[in-house]
mmCIF file of C-alpha atoms in Angstrom:
data_model
loop_
_atom_site.group_PDB
_atom_site.id
_atom_site.type_symbol
_atom_site.label_atom_id
_atom_site.label_comp_id
_atom_site.label_asym_id
_atom_site.label_seq_id
_atom_site.Cartn_x
_atom_site.Cartn_y
_atom_site.Cartn_z
ATOM 1 C CA MET N 4 -30.614 -1.622 -7.286
ATOM 2 C CA THR N 5 -28.855 -3.586 -4.549
ATOM 3 C CA PRO N 6 -25.177 -4.302 -5.251
ATOM 4 C CA GLU N 7 -23.953 -7.844 -4.766
ATOM 5 C CA ARG N 8 -22.343 -8.292 -1.366
ATOM 6 C CA HIS N 9 -20.208 -11.216 -0.264
ATOM 7 C CA GLY N 10 -19.982 -12.106 3.420
ATOM 8 C CA ALA N 11 -20.432 -9.645 6.254
ATOM 9 C CA ALA N 12 -17.062 -9.294 7.908
ATOM 10 C CA GLY N 13 -16.241 -5.893 6.429
ATOM 11 C CA SER N 14 -19.332 -3.974 7.424
ATOM 12 C CA SER N 15 -21.083 -6.019 10.108
ATOM 13 C CA ASP N 16 -20.124 -3.472 12.779
ATOM 14 C CA LEU N 17 -21.415 -0.713 10.529
ATOM 15 C CA HIS N 18 -24.921 -2.154 10.600
ATOM 16 C CA SER N 19 -24.944 -3.589 14.114
ATOM 17 C CA ALA N 20 -23.699 -0.419 15.821
ATOM 18 C CA ALA N 21 -26.303 1.897 17.274
ATOM 19 C CA ALA N 22 -27.552 4.448 14.772
ATOM 20 C CA GLY N 23 -26.084 7.884 15.333
ATOM 21 C CA SER N 24 -22.463 6.841 15.863
ATOM 22 C CA ARG N 25 -20.116 9.696 14.909
ATOM 23 C CA VAL N 26 -17.863 8.540 12.078
ATOM 24 C CA LEU N 27 -15.126 10.327 10.157
ATOM 25 C CA VAL N 28 -14.828 9.129 6.553
ATOM 26 C CA ALA N 29 -11.511 9.592 4.765
ATOM 27 C CA MET N 30 -12.584 10.838 1.318
ATOM 28 C CA SER N 31 -9.980 10.440 -1.416
ATOM 29 C CA GLY N 32 -12.261 11.712 -4.164
ATOM 30 C CA GLY N 33 -12.718 8.219 -5.605
ATOM 31 C CA VAL N 34 -15.764 5.990 -5.884
ATOM 32 C CA ASP N 35 -14.802 3.632 -3.025
ATOM 33 C CA SER N 36 -14.646 6.270 -0.291
ATOM 34 C CA SER N 37 -17.701 7.993 -1.747
ATOM 35 C CA VAL N 38 -19.761 4.811 -1.386
ATOM 36 C CA ALA N 39 -18.257 4.164 2.074
ATOM 37 C CA ALA N 40 -19.649 7.512 3.210
ATOM 38 C CA ALA N 41 -23.017 6.759 1.616
ATOM 39 C CA LEU N 42 -23.233 3.353 3.327
ATOM 40 C CA CYS N 43 -22.469 4.922 6.717
ATOM 41 C CA LEU N 44 -25.168 7.507 6.116
ATOM 42 C CA ARG N 45 -27.639 4.836 5.007
ATOM 43 C CA ALA N 46 -26.951 2.907 8.244
ATOM 44 C CA GLY N 47 -28.036 5.954 10.229
ATOM 45 C CA HIS N 48 -24.695 7.279 11.423
ATOM 46 C CA ASP N 49 -23.549 10.858 11.910
ATOM 47 C CA VAL N 50 -21.072 11.205 9.059
ATOM 48 C CA VAL N 51 -18.351 13.771 8.390
ATOM 49 C CA GLY N 52 -16.009 13.612 5.389
ATOM 50 C CA VAL N 53 -12.351 14.584 5.424
ATOM 51 C CA THR N 54 -9.780 14.804 2.647
ATOM 52 C CA LEU N 55 -6.064 14.893 3.326
ATOM 53 C CA LYS N 56 -3.772 17.432 1.703
ATOM 54 C CA LEU N 57 -0.547 15.475 1.458
ATOM 55 C CA TRP N 58 1.594 16.639 -1.432
ATOM 56 C CA GLY N 59 2.207 20.250 -2.328
ATOM 57 C CA GLY N 60 4.456 19.706 -5.332
ATOM 58 C CA PRO N 61 3.676 19.099 -9.017
ATOM 59 C CA GLN N 62 1.113 16.343 -9.579
ATOM 60 C CA ASP N 63 -0.557 14.828 -12.619
ATOM 61 C CA GLN N 64 -1.483 11.345 -11.387
ATOM 62 C CA GLY N 65 -2.209 9.367 -8.226
ATOM 63 C CA CYS N 66 -4.628 10.363 -5.475
ATOM 64 C CA CYS N 67 -5.113 13.572 -3.481
ATOM 65 C CA ALA N 68 -4.790 16.025 -6.391
ATOM 66 C CA VAL N 69 -6.733 19.309 -6.327
ATOM 67 C CA SER N 70 -9.403 17.716 -8.529
ATOM 68 C CA ASP N 71 -9.743 14.848 -6.038
ATOM 69 C CA VAL N 72 -10.345 17.274 -3.180
ATOM 70 C CA ASP N 73 -13.031 18.953 -5.275
ATOM 71 C CA ASP N 74 -14.659 15.610 -6.108
ATOM 72 C CA ALA N 75 -14.723 14.660 -2.423
ATOM 73 C CA ARG N 76 -16.238 18.020 -1.486
ATOM 74 C CA ARG N 77 -18.897 17.727 -4.171
ATOM 75 C CA VAL N 78 -19.809 14.184 -3.084
ATOM 76 C CA CYS N 79 -20.221 15.389 0.490
ATOM 77 C CA GLN N 80 -22.508 18.124 -0.801
ATOM 78 C CA GLN N 81 -24.564 15.504 -2.651
ATOM 79 C CA LEU N 82 -24.819 13.411 0.522
ATOM 80 C CA GLY N 83 -25.596 16.431 2.707
ATOM 81 C CA ILE N 84 -22.636 15.962 5.059
ATOM 82 C CA ASP N 85 -19.860 18.275 6.223
ATOM 83 C CA HIS N 86 -16.477 18.103 4.521
ATOM 84 C CA PHE N 87 -13.105 19.223 5.851
ATOM 85 C CA VAL N 88 -9.522 19.209 4.593
ATOM 86 C CA PHE N 89 -6.683 18.276 6.955
ATOM 87 C CA ASN N 90 -3.227 19.472 5.934
ATOM 88 C CA TYR N 91 -0.568 16.815 6.547
ATOM 89 C CA ALA N 92 1.845 18.002 3.856
ATOM 90 C CA ALA N 93 4.784 18.458 6.248
ATOM 91 C CA GLU N 94 4.215 15.054 7.855
ATOM 92 C CA PHE N 95 3.859 13.428 4.436
ATOM 93 C CA GLU N 96 7.173 14.915 3.336
ATOM 94 C CA ARG N 97 8.852 13.718 6.557
ATOM 95 C CA ASP N 98 7.353 10.232 6.847
ATOM 96 C CA VAL N 99 6.774 9.231 3.219
ATOM 97 C CA VAL N 100 8.753 11.289 0.699
ATOM 98 C CA GLU N 101 12.039 11.602 2.585
ATOM 99 C CA PRO N 102 12.186 7.873 3.475
ATOM 100 C CA TYR N 103 11.344 7.068 -0.167
ATOM 101 C CA VAL N 104 14.281 9.135 -1.380
ATOM 102 C CA ASP N 105 16.625 7.765 1.283
ATOM 103 C CA ALA N 106 15.656 4.189 0.420
ATOM 104 C CA HIS N 107 16.699 4.717 -3.189
ATOM 105 C CA ARG N 108 19.943 6.295 -1.999
ATOM 106 C CA ARG N 109 20.657 3.048 -0.119
ATOM 107 C CA GLY N 110 19.650 0.725 -2.958
ATOM 108 C CA ARG N 111 16.264 -0.215 -1.516
ATOM 109 C CA THR N 112 12.916 -0.396 -3.312
ATOM 110 C CA PRO N 113 10.349 1.308 -1.054
ATOM 111 C CA ASN N 114 6.558 1.188 -1.126
ATOM 112 C CA PRO N 115 5.398 4.754 -0.365
ATOM 113 C CA CYS N 116 1.710 3.793 -0.207
ATOM 114 C CA ILE N 117 2.412 1.456 2.716
ATOM 115 C CA ALA N 118 4.385 4.218 4.457
ATOM 116 C CA CYS N 119 1.499 6.637 3.905
ATOM 117 C CA ASN N 120 -1.015 4.189 5.355
ATOM 118 C CA ARG N 121 1.205 3.424 8.327
ATOM 119 C CA HIS N 122 2.263 6.918 9.328
ATOM 120 C CA VAL N 123 -0.428 9.249 8.024
ATOM 121 C CA LYS N 124 -3.804 7.601 7.448
ATOM 122 C CA PHE N 125 -3.747 5.045 10.254
ATOM 123 C CA ASP N 126 -1.517 6.846 12.700
ATOM 124 C CA MET N 127 -2.012 10.609 12.607
ATOM 125 C CA LEU N 128 -5.502 10.630 11.073
ATOM 126 C CA LEU N 129 -6.804 7.797 13.265
ATOM 127 C CA ASP N 130 -5.386 9.481 16.367
ATOM 128 C CA ARG N 131 -6.967 12.787 15.358
ATOM 129 C CA ALA N 132 -10.340 11.109 14.792
ATOM 130 C CA ARG N 133 -10.176 9.686 18.308
ATOM 131 C CA ARG N 134 -9.241 13.045 19.826
ATOM 132 C CA LEU N 135 -12.075 14.776 17.977
ATOM 133 C CA GLY N 136 -14.563 12.366 19.514
ATOM 134 C CA PHE N 137 -15.383 10.222 16.489
ATOM 135 C CA GLU N 138 -16.274 6.629 17.313
ATOM 136 C CA ARG N 139 -14.856 5.240 14.077
ATOM 137 C CA LEU N 140 -12.566 6.210 11.227
ATOM 138 C CA VAL N 141 -13.962 4.889 7.952
ATOM 139 C CA THR N 142 -12.068 4.382 4.679
ATOM 140 C CA GLY N 143 -12.869 2.939 1.277
ATOM 141 C CA HIS N 144 -10.225 0.215 1.389
ATOM 142 C CA HIS N 145 -11.153 -3.201 0.038
ATOM 143 C CA VAL N 146 -10.534 -5.179 3.229
ATOM 144 C CA ARG N 147 -12.716 -6.712 5.935
ATOM 145 C CA ILE N 148 -12.512 -7.149 9.690
ATOM 146 C CA SER N 149 -13.389 -10.445 11.340
ATOM 147 C CA THR N 150 -13.893 -11.181 15.014
ATOM 148 C CA GLN N 151 -12.783 -14.592 16.216
ATOM 149 C CA GLY N 152 -12.669 -15.529 19.869
ATOM 150 C CA GLY N 153 -13.031 -11.885 20.806
ATOM 151 C CA ARG N 154 -10.019 -10.919 18.657
ATOM 152 C CA ARG N 155 -10.277 -8.640 15.653
ATOM 153 C CA ARG N 156 -8.309 -9.537 12.544
ATOM 154 C CA LEU N 157 -7.812 -8.023 9.114
ATOM 155 C CA GLN N 158 -9.064 -10.109 6.176
ATOM 156 C CA ARG N 159 -8.936 -9.825 2.428
ATOM 157 C CA GLY N 160 -11.692 -7.915 0.674
ATOM 158 C CA ALA N 161 -14.417 -9.864 -1.089
ATOM 159 C CA ASP N 162 -13.243 -8.631 -4.499
ATOM 160 C CA SER N 163 -9.925 -10.435 -4.866
ATOM 161 C CA ALA N 164 -8.898 -8.228 -7.794
ATOM 162 C CA LYS N 165 -9.208 -5.112 -5.593
ATOM 163 C CA ASP N 166 -8.070 -6.560 -2.240
ATOM 164 C CA GLN N 167 -5.847 -4.091 -0.332
ATOM 165 C CA SER N 168 -4.911 -6.133 2.724
ATOM 166 C CA TYR N 169 -1.273 -6.226 1.568
ATOM 167 C CA VAL N 170 -0.868 -2.463 2.073
ATOM 168 C CA LEU N 171 -2.658 -2.487 5.451
ATOM 169 C CA TYR N 172 -0.851 -5.374 7.136
ATOM 170 C CA MET N 173 0.515 -3.055 9.835
ATOM 171 C CA LEU N 174 -2.898 -2.410 11.441
ATOM 172 C CA SER N 175 -3.034 -3.607 15.046
ATOM 173 C CA GLU N 176 -5.999 -5.088 16.868
ATOM 174 C CA ALA N 177 -6.376 -1.782 18.725
ATOM 175 C CA ASP N 178 -6.482 0.053 15.384
ATOM 176 C CA LEU N 179 -9.111 -2.308 13.992
ATOM 177 C CA ALA N 180 -11.361 -1.656 16.993
ATOM 178 C CA ASP N 181 -11.725 1.950 15.800
ATOM 179 C CA LEU N 182 -12.001 1.315 12.043
ATOM 180 C CA TRP N 183 -14.750 0.442 9.588
ATOM 181 C CA PHE N 184 -14.252 -0.710 6.001
ATOM 182 C CA PRO N 185 -17.786 -0.695 4.565
ATOM 183 C CA VAL N 186 -16.854 -1.538 0.957
ATOM 184 C CA GLY N 187 -14.847 -4.636 1.850
ATOM 185 C CA ASP N 188 -17.868 -6.897 1.309
ATOM 186 C CA TYR N 189 -18.602 -5.605 -2.197
ATOM 187 C CA ARG N 190 -17.410 -6.197 -5.711
ATOM 188 C CA LYS N 191 -16.139 -3.119 -7.538
ATOM 189 C CA ASP N 192 -18.856 -3.261 -10.201
ATOM 190 C CA GLY N 193 -21.489 -3.316 -7.449
ATOM 191 C CA LEU N 194 -19.951 -0.229 -5.849
ATOM 192 C CA ARG N 195 -20.022 1.655 -9.133
ATOM 193 C CA ALA N 196 -23.634 0.614 -9.666
ATOM 194 C CA LEU N 197 -24.583 1.921 -6.215
ATOM 195 C CA ALA N 198 -22.684 5.166 -6.792
ATOM 196 C CA ALA N 199 -24.533 5.617 -10.104
ATOM 197 C CA GLU N 200 -27.880 4.880 -8.416
ATOM 198 C CA LEU N 201 -27.098 7.603 -5.860
ATOM 199 C CA GLY N 202 -26.029 9.991 -8.616
ATOM 200 C CA LEU N 203 -22.523 10.419 -7.176
ATOM 201 C CA ARG N 204 -20.122 12.252 -9.468
ATOM 202 C CA THR N 205 -17.404 9.669 -8.792
ATOM 203 C CA ALA N 206 -19.456 6.677 -10.042
ATOM 204 C CA HIS N 207 -17.421 6.242 -13.218
ATOM 205 C CA LYS N 208 -14.216 7.990 -12.186
ATOM 206 C CA PRO N 209 -11.078 6.028 -13.207
ATOM 207 C CA GLU N 210 -8.918 4.596 -10.441
ATOM 208 C CA SER N 211 -5.594 6.124 -9.431
ATOM 209 C CA GLN N 212 -2.793 3.577 -9.187
ATOM 210 C CA ASP N 213 0.381 5.643 -9.378
ATOM 211 C CA VAL N 214 2.548 7.280 -6.728
ATOM 212 C CA CYS N 215 0.986 10.685 -6.093
ATOM 213 C CA PHE N 216 4.233 12.665 -5.887
ATOM 214 C CA ILE N 217 5.851 11.238 -9.045
ATOM 215 C CA THR N 218 4.526 13.009 -12.127
ATOM 216 C CA GLU N 219 4.045 11.117 -15.360
ATOM 217 C CA ALA N 220 5.721 13.958 -17.236
ATOM 218 C CA ALA N 221 8.913 14.050 -15.143
ATOM 219 C CA GLY N 222 9.095 10.486 -13.837
ATOM 220 C CA ARG N 223 10.959 8.903 -10.948
ATOM 221 C CA GLU N 224 14.450 9.672 -12.295
ATOM 222 C CA ARG N 225 13.944 13.421 -12.419
ATOM 223 C CA PHE N 226 12.181 13.428 -9.042
ATOM 224 C CA LEU N 227 15.111 11.657 -7.385
ATOM 225 C CA ALA N 228 17.752 13.598 -9.297
ATOM 226 C CA GLU N 229 16.415 16.809 -7.763
ATOM 227 C CA ARG N 230 16.973 15.377 -4.263
ATOM 228 C CA ILE N 231 20.007 13.080 -4.425
ATOM 229 C CA ASP N 232 23.015 12.549 -6.664
ATOM 230 C CA LEU N 233 22.535 9.699 -9.131
ATOM 231 C CA HIS N 234 25.584 7.648 -10.069
ATOM 232 C CA PRO N 235 26.264 5.439 -13.103
ATOM 233 C CA ALA N 236 26.658 1.761 -12.281
ATOM 234 C CA GLU N 237 28.692 -1.006 -13.814
ATOM 235 C CA LEU N 238 26.948 -4.287 -14.522
ATOM 236 C CA VAL N 239 28.860 -7.448 -13.664
ATOM 237 C CA ASP N 240 28.058 -11.133 -13.926
ATOM 238 C CA ALA N 241 28.293 -13.670 -11.100
ATOM 239 C CA ALA N 242 32.052 -14.029 -11.766
ATOM 240 C CA GLY N 243 32.564 -10.278 -11.403
ATOM 241 C CA GLN N 244 33.202 -9.670 -15.112
ATOM 242 C CA ARG N 245 31.976 -6.327 -16.448
ATOM 243 C CA VAL N 246 29.134 -6.865 -18.933
ATOM 244 C CA GLY N 247 27.492 -3.436 -19.240
ATOM 245 C CA THR N 248 26.307 -0.272 -17.555
ATOM 246 C CA ALA N 249 23.222 1.343 -16.022
ATOM 247 C CA PRO N 250 22.608 5.112 -15.936
ATOM 248 C CA ALA N 251 21.969 5.249 -12.179
ATOM 249 C CA VAL N 252 22.529 2.577 -9.546
ATOM 250 C CA GLU N 253 19.945 4.282 -7.310
ATOM 251 C CA LEU N 254 17.233 3.538 -9.900
ATOM 252 C CA VAL N 255 17.900 -0.186 -10.253
ATOM 253 C CA THR N 256 15.770 -2.703 -8.380
ATOM 254 C CA VAL N 257 16.282 -6.437 -7.930
ATOM 255 C CA GLY N 258 14.445 -8.305 -10.662
ATOM 256 C CA GLN N 259 14.698 -5.441 -13.156
ATOM 257 C CA ARG N 260 15.488 -6.271 -16.790
ATOM 258 C CA ARG N 261 14.730 -3.116 -18.746
ATOM 259 C CA GLY N 262 17.063 -0.123 -18.623
ATOM 260 C CA LEU N 263 20.211 -2.248 -18.296
ATOM 261 C CA ASP N 264 22.724 -1.709 -21.125
ATOM 262 C CA LEU N 265 24.138 -5.174 -21.708
ATOM 263 C CA GLY N 266 25.628 -4.466 -25.108
ATOM 264 C CA GLY N 267 22.964 -6.345 -27.031
ATOM 265 C CA ALA N 268 23.439 -9.681 -25.197
ATOM 266 C CA PRO N 269 20.815 -12.096 -26.611
ATOM 267 C CA GLN N 270 19.962 -13.853 -23.354
ATOM 268 C CA ARG N 271 17.686 -12.284 -20.778
ATOM 269 C CA ARG N 272 19.481 -10.991 -17.731
ATOM 270 C CA TYR N 273 18.084 -9.461 -14.587
ATOM 271 C CA ALA N 274 19.451 -7.399 -11.718
ATOM 272 C CA VAL N 275 20.055 -9.933 -8.940
ATOM 273 C CA ASP N 276 21.976 -7.708 -6.514
ATOM 274 C CA VAL N 277 22.389 -3.933 -6.125
ATOM 275 C CA ASP N 278 25.406 -2.440 -4.321
ATOM 276 C CA THR N 279 25.011 1.339 -4.206
ATOM 277 C CA ALA N 280 28.244 1.891 -2.257
ATOM 278 C CA ALA N 281 30.299 0.130 -4.933
ATOM 279 C CA ARG N 282 28.043 1.446 -7.716
ATOM 280 C CA ARG N 283 27.734 -2.070 -9.004
ATOM 281 C CA VAL N 284 24.797 -4.228 -10.119
ATOM 282 C CA THR N 285 25.171 -7.976 -10.453
ATOM 283 C CA VAL N 286 23.108 -9.464 -13.256
ATOM 284 C CA GLY N 287 22.164 -13.023 -14.084
ATOM 285 C CA GLY N 288 19.628 -15.288 -15.710
ATOM 286 C CA ALA N 289 16.287 -16.332 -14.293
ATOM 287 C CA SER N 290 17.845 -19.206 -12.362
ATOM 288 C CA GLU N 291 20.298 -16.839 -10.656
ATOM 289 C CA LEU N 292 17.425 -14.550 -9.706
ATOM 290 C CA ALA N 293 15.762 -17.331 -7.717
ATOM 291 C CA ALA N 294 16.420 -17.678 -3.979
ATOM 292 C CA PRO N 295 15.244 -20.084 -1.274
ATOM 293 C CA GLY N 296 13.947 -17.353 1.011
ATOM 294 C CA VAL N 297 13.890 -13.779 2.275
ATOM 295 C CA ARG N 298 15.647 -12.102 5.198
ATOM 296 C CA LEU N 299 13.100 -9.971 7.017
ATOM 297 C CA VAL N 300 13.155 -7.024 9.428
ATOM 298 C CA ASP N 301 10.594 -4.758 11.126
ATOM 299 C CA HIS N 302 7.954 -7.425 11.746
ATOM 300 C CA ARG N 303 4.399 -6.330 12.550
ATOM 301 C CA TRP N 304 2.063 -9.003 13.930
ATOM 302 C CA ALA N 305 -1.713 -9.145 14.239
ATOM 303 C CA GLY N 306 -1.219 -10.999 17.527
ATOM 304 C CA ALA N 307 1.744 -12.858 18.980
ATOM 305 C CA ALA N 308 4.796 -13.444 16.783
ATOM 306 C CA ILE N 309 4.546 -16.736 14.943
ATOM 307 C CA HIS N 310 6.691 -19.208 13.068
ATOM 308 C CA GLY N 311 5.635 -22.100 10.900
ATOM 309 C CA ASP N 312 3.750 -22.559 7.652
ATOM 310 C CA VAL N 313 2.118 -19.490 6.071
ATOM 311 C CA LEU N 314 1.113 -18.079 2.725
ATOM 312 C CA ALA N 315 3.349 -15.135 1.800
ATOM 313 C CA GLN N 316 2.636 -12.292 -0.617
ATOM 314 C CA THR N 317 5.358 -9.980 -1.929
ATOM 315 C CA SER N 318 3.414 -7.440 -4.003
ATOM 316 C CA ALA N 319 0.051 -5.703 -3.818
ATOM 317 C CA HIS N 320 -1.708 -8.022 -6.249
ATOM 318 C CA GLY N 321 0.716 -10.922 -6.489
ATOM 319 C CA PRO N 322 -0.089 -14.492 -5.442
ATOM 320 C CA ALA N 323 0.233 -15.687 -1.853
ATOM 321 C CA LEU N 324 2.602 -18.646 -1.984
ATOM 322 C CA PRO N 325 3.448 -21.415 0.509
ATOM 323 C CA ALA N 326 6.392 -20.656 2.757
ATOM 324 C CA ARG N 327 7.647 -21.185 6.293
ATOM 325 C CA LEU N 328 8.668 -18.599 8.877
ATOM 326 C CA ASP N 329 11.630 -19.725 10.962
ATOM 327 C CA ALA N 330 12.258 -18.890 14.613
ATOM 328 C CA GLU N 331 14.254 -15.780 13.588
ATOM 329 C CA GLY N 332 11.339 -14.467 11.540
ATOM 330 C CA HIS N 333 12.935 -15.129 8.153
ATOM 331 C CA LEU N 334 10.928 -16.716 5.346
ATOM 332 C CA ARG N 335 11.772 -19.839 3.364
ATOM 333 C CA TRP N 336 9.741 -20.685 0.286
ATOM 334 C CA ALA N 337 8.363 -24.157 -0.329
ATOM 335 C CA GLU N 338 10.444 -23.981 -3.517
ATOM 336 C CA PRO N 339 12.905 -21.293 -4.696
ATOM 337 C CA ARG N 340 11.209 -18.102 -5.866
ATOM 338 C CA ARG N 341 12.203 -14.851 -7.532
ATOM 339 C CA ARG N 342 14.189 -12.636 -5.139
ATOM 340 C CA VAL N 343 12.306 -9.920 -3.309
ATOM 341 C CA ALA N 344 13.844 -6.460 -3.547
ATOM 342 C CA ALA N 345 15.076 -5.067 -0.236
ATOM 343 C CA GLY N 346 12.574 -2.539 1.072
ATOM 344 C CA GLN N 347 9.488 -4.348 -0.211
ATOM 345 C CA ALA N 348 6.796 -5.680 2.130
ATOM 346 C CA VAL N 349 6.219 -9.400 2.656
ATOM 347 C CA VAL N 350 2.785 -10.131 4.130
ATOM 348 C CA PHE N 351 1.757 -13.387 5.813
ATOM 349 C CA TYR N 352 -1.667 -15.020 5.584
ATOM 350 C CA ILE N 353 -3.551 -18.055 6.688
ATOM 351 C CA GLY N 354 -6.440 -18.326 4.268
ATOM 352 C CA ASP N 355 -7.823 -14.784 3.931
ATOM 353 C CA GLU N 356 -6.615 -13.635 7.352
ATOM 354 C CA VAL N 357 -3.591 -11.353 7.715
ATOM 355 C CA LEU N 358 -1.133 -12.705 10.283
ATOM 356 C CA GLY N 359 1.316 -9.843 9.933
ATOM 357 C CA GLY N 360 4.110 -8.677 7.687
ATOM 358 C CA ALA N 361 7.706 -7.492 7.506
ATOM 359 C CA THR N 362 10.179 -5.724 5.241
ATOM 360 C CA ALA N 363 12.570 -7.584 2.956
ATOM 361 C CA ALA N 364 16.237 -6.985 3.763
ATOM 362 C CA GLY N 365 17.844 -9.408 1.301
ATOM 363 C CA HIS N 366 17.709 -13.029 0.263
ATOM 364 C CA LEU N 367 18.594 -16.215 2.108
ATOM 365 C CA ALA N 368 21.329 -18.404 0.738
#
């Protein structure tokens, strides 16, 4: 069986490179990275699998659990390749968990998966792959790489429902030169079919979507409460009148509706502003939640900084909507949109190509 493939941007280098290239495949224990390793092997490359030990605390969901390490090891055995485990638990705590906790302390809404990609997988792991003499680091992300005018750019994966370009917007052209994303050209059902054809134990394994260090049993509130003090918040309307309470200001995010005690008010109200210092959350209707644009910081560009018309995406699988970047790097929507919580990523596209991204710091008036 040959799985359906769309385009060739994601794996063209994989097949055009000379057979025997040494590649390190990041193996999460899921079907995508399993097939990525198999495709590299099929193309004639010298393949080694590696799984990252990132979180040493309680875990009942997300990636990188003990069972995931075992699945990755067993897949490598099936493929006849070596498998190693790299321990980055201390770095993960420093660069992902601690910033996550601190962001909540400051009333931000962080994305720990983006932080993990930026600091661990495509910083420390990529650097280690280079130092160990591997010619490429390979992952199972659903993205592609295109080459235009001698420049390498990140593009969306062929399967729009699984595209992961939003969480990889920080990758530079130098990074892309040392990366392969073999599954970016494939639909998810085709990958599962190939994994089943190869007899891989991960062929029908469910996907992990949740934050790996937040257990389903304990939840985010208990996780944060063990690390920072949580403070009750008063809810006020746009005029400053008290209308209710929330159990912890550090747990409220812009756009949130549930978990706000508004005394049974019949109309829908949302958190439109969070002030952790004052322990106050301003609430309002849908119209008050809308804003003309987003203030942005910490820009990362694929090439030179740009301004002008773009498509902008504010969540991993949300729509990319028309907007304009001004000369200061802030974003104005073509028409007012729902506010973006401070701390969230905003990623810029032209068509399927990633132009760069930044972090929301508030809304424009």
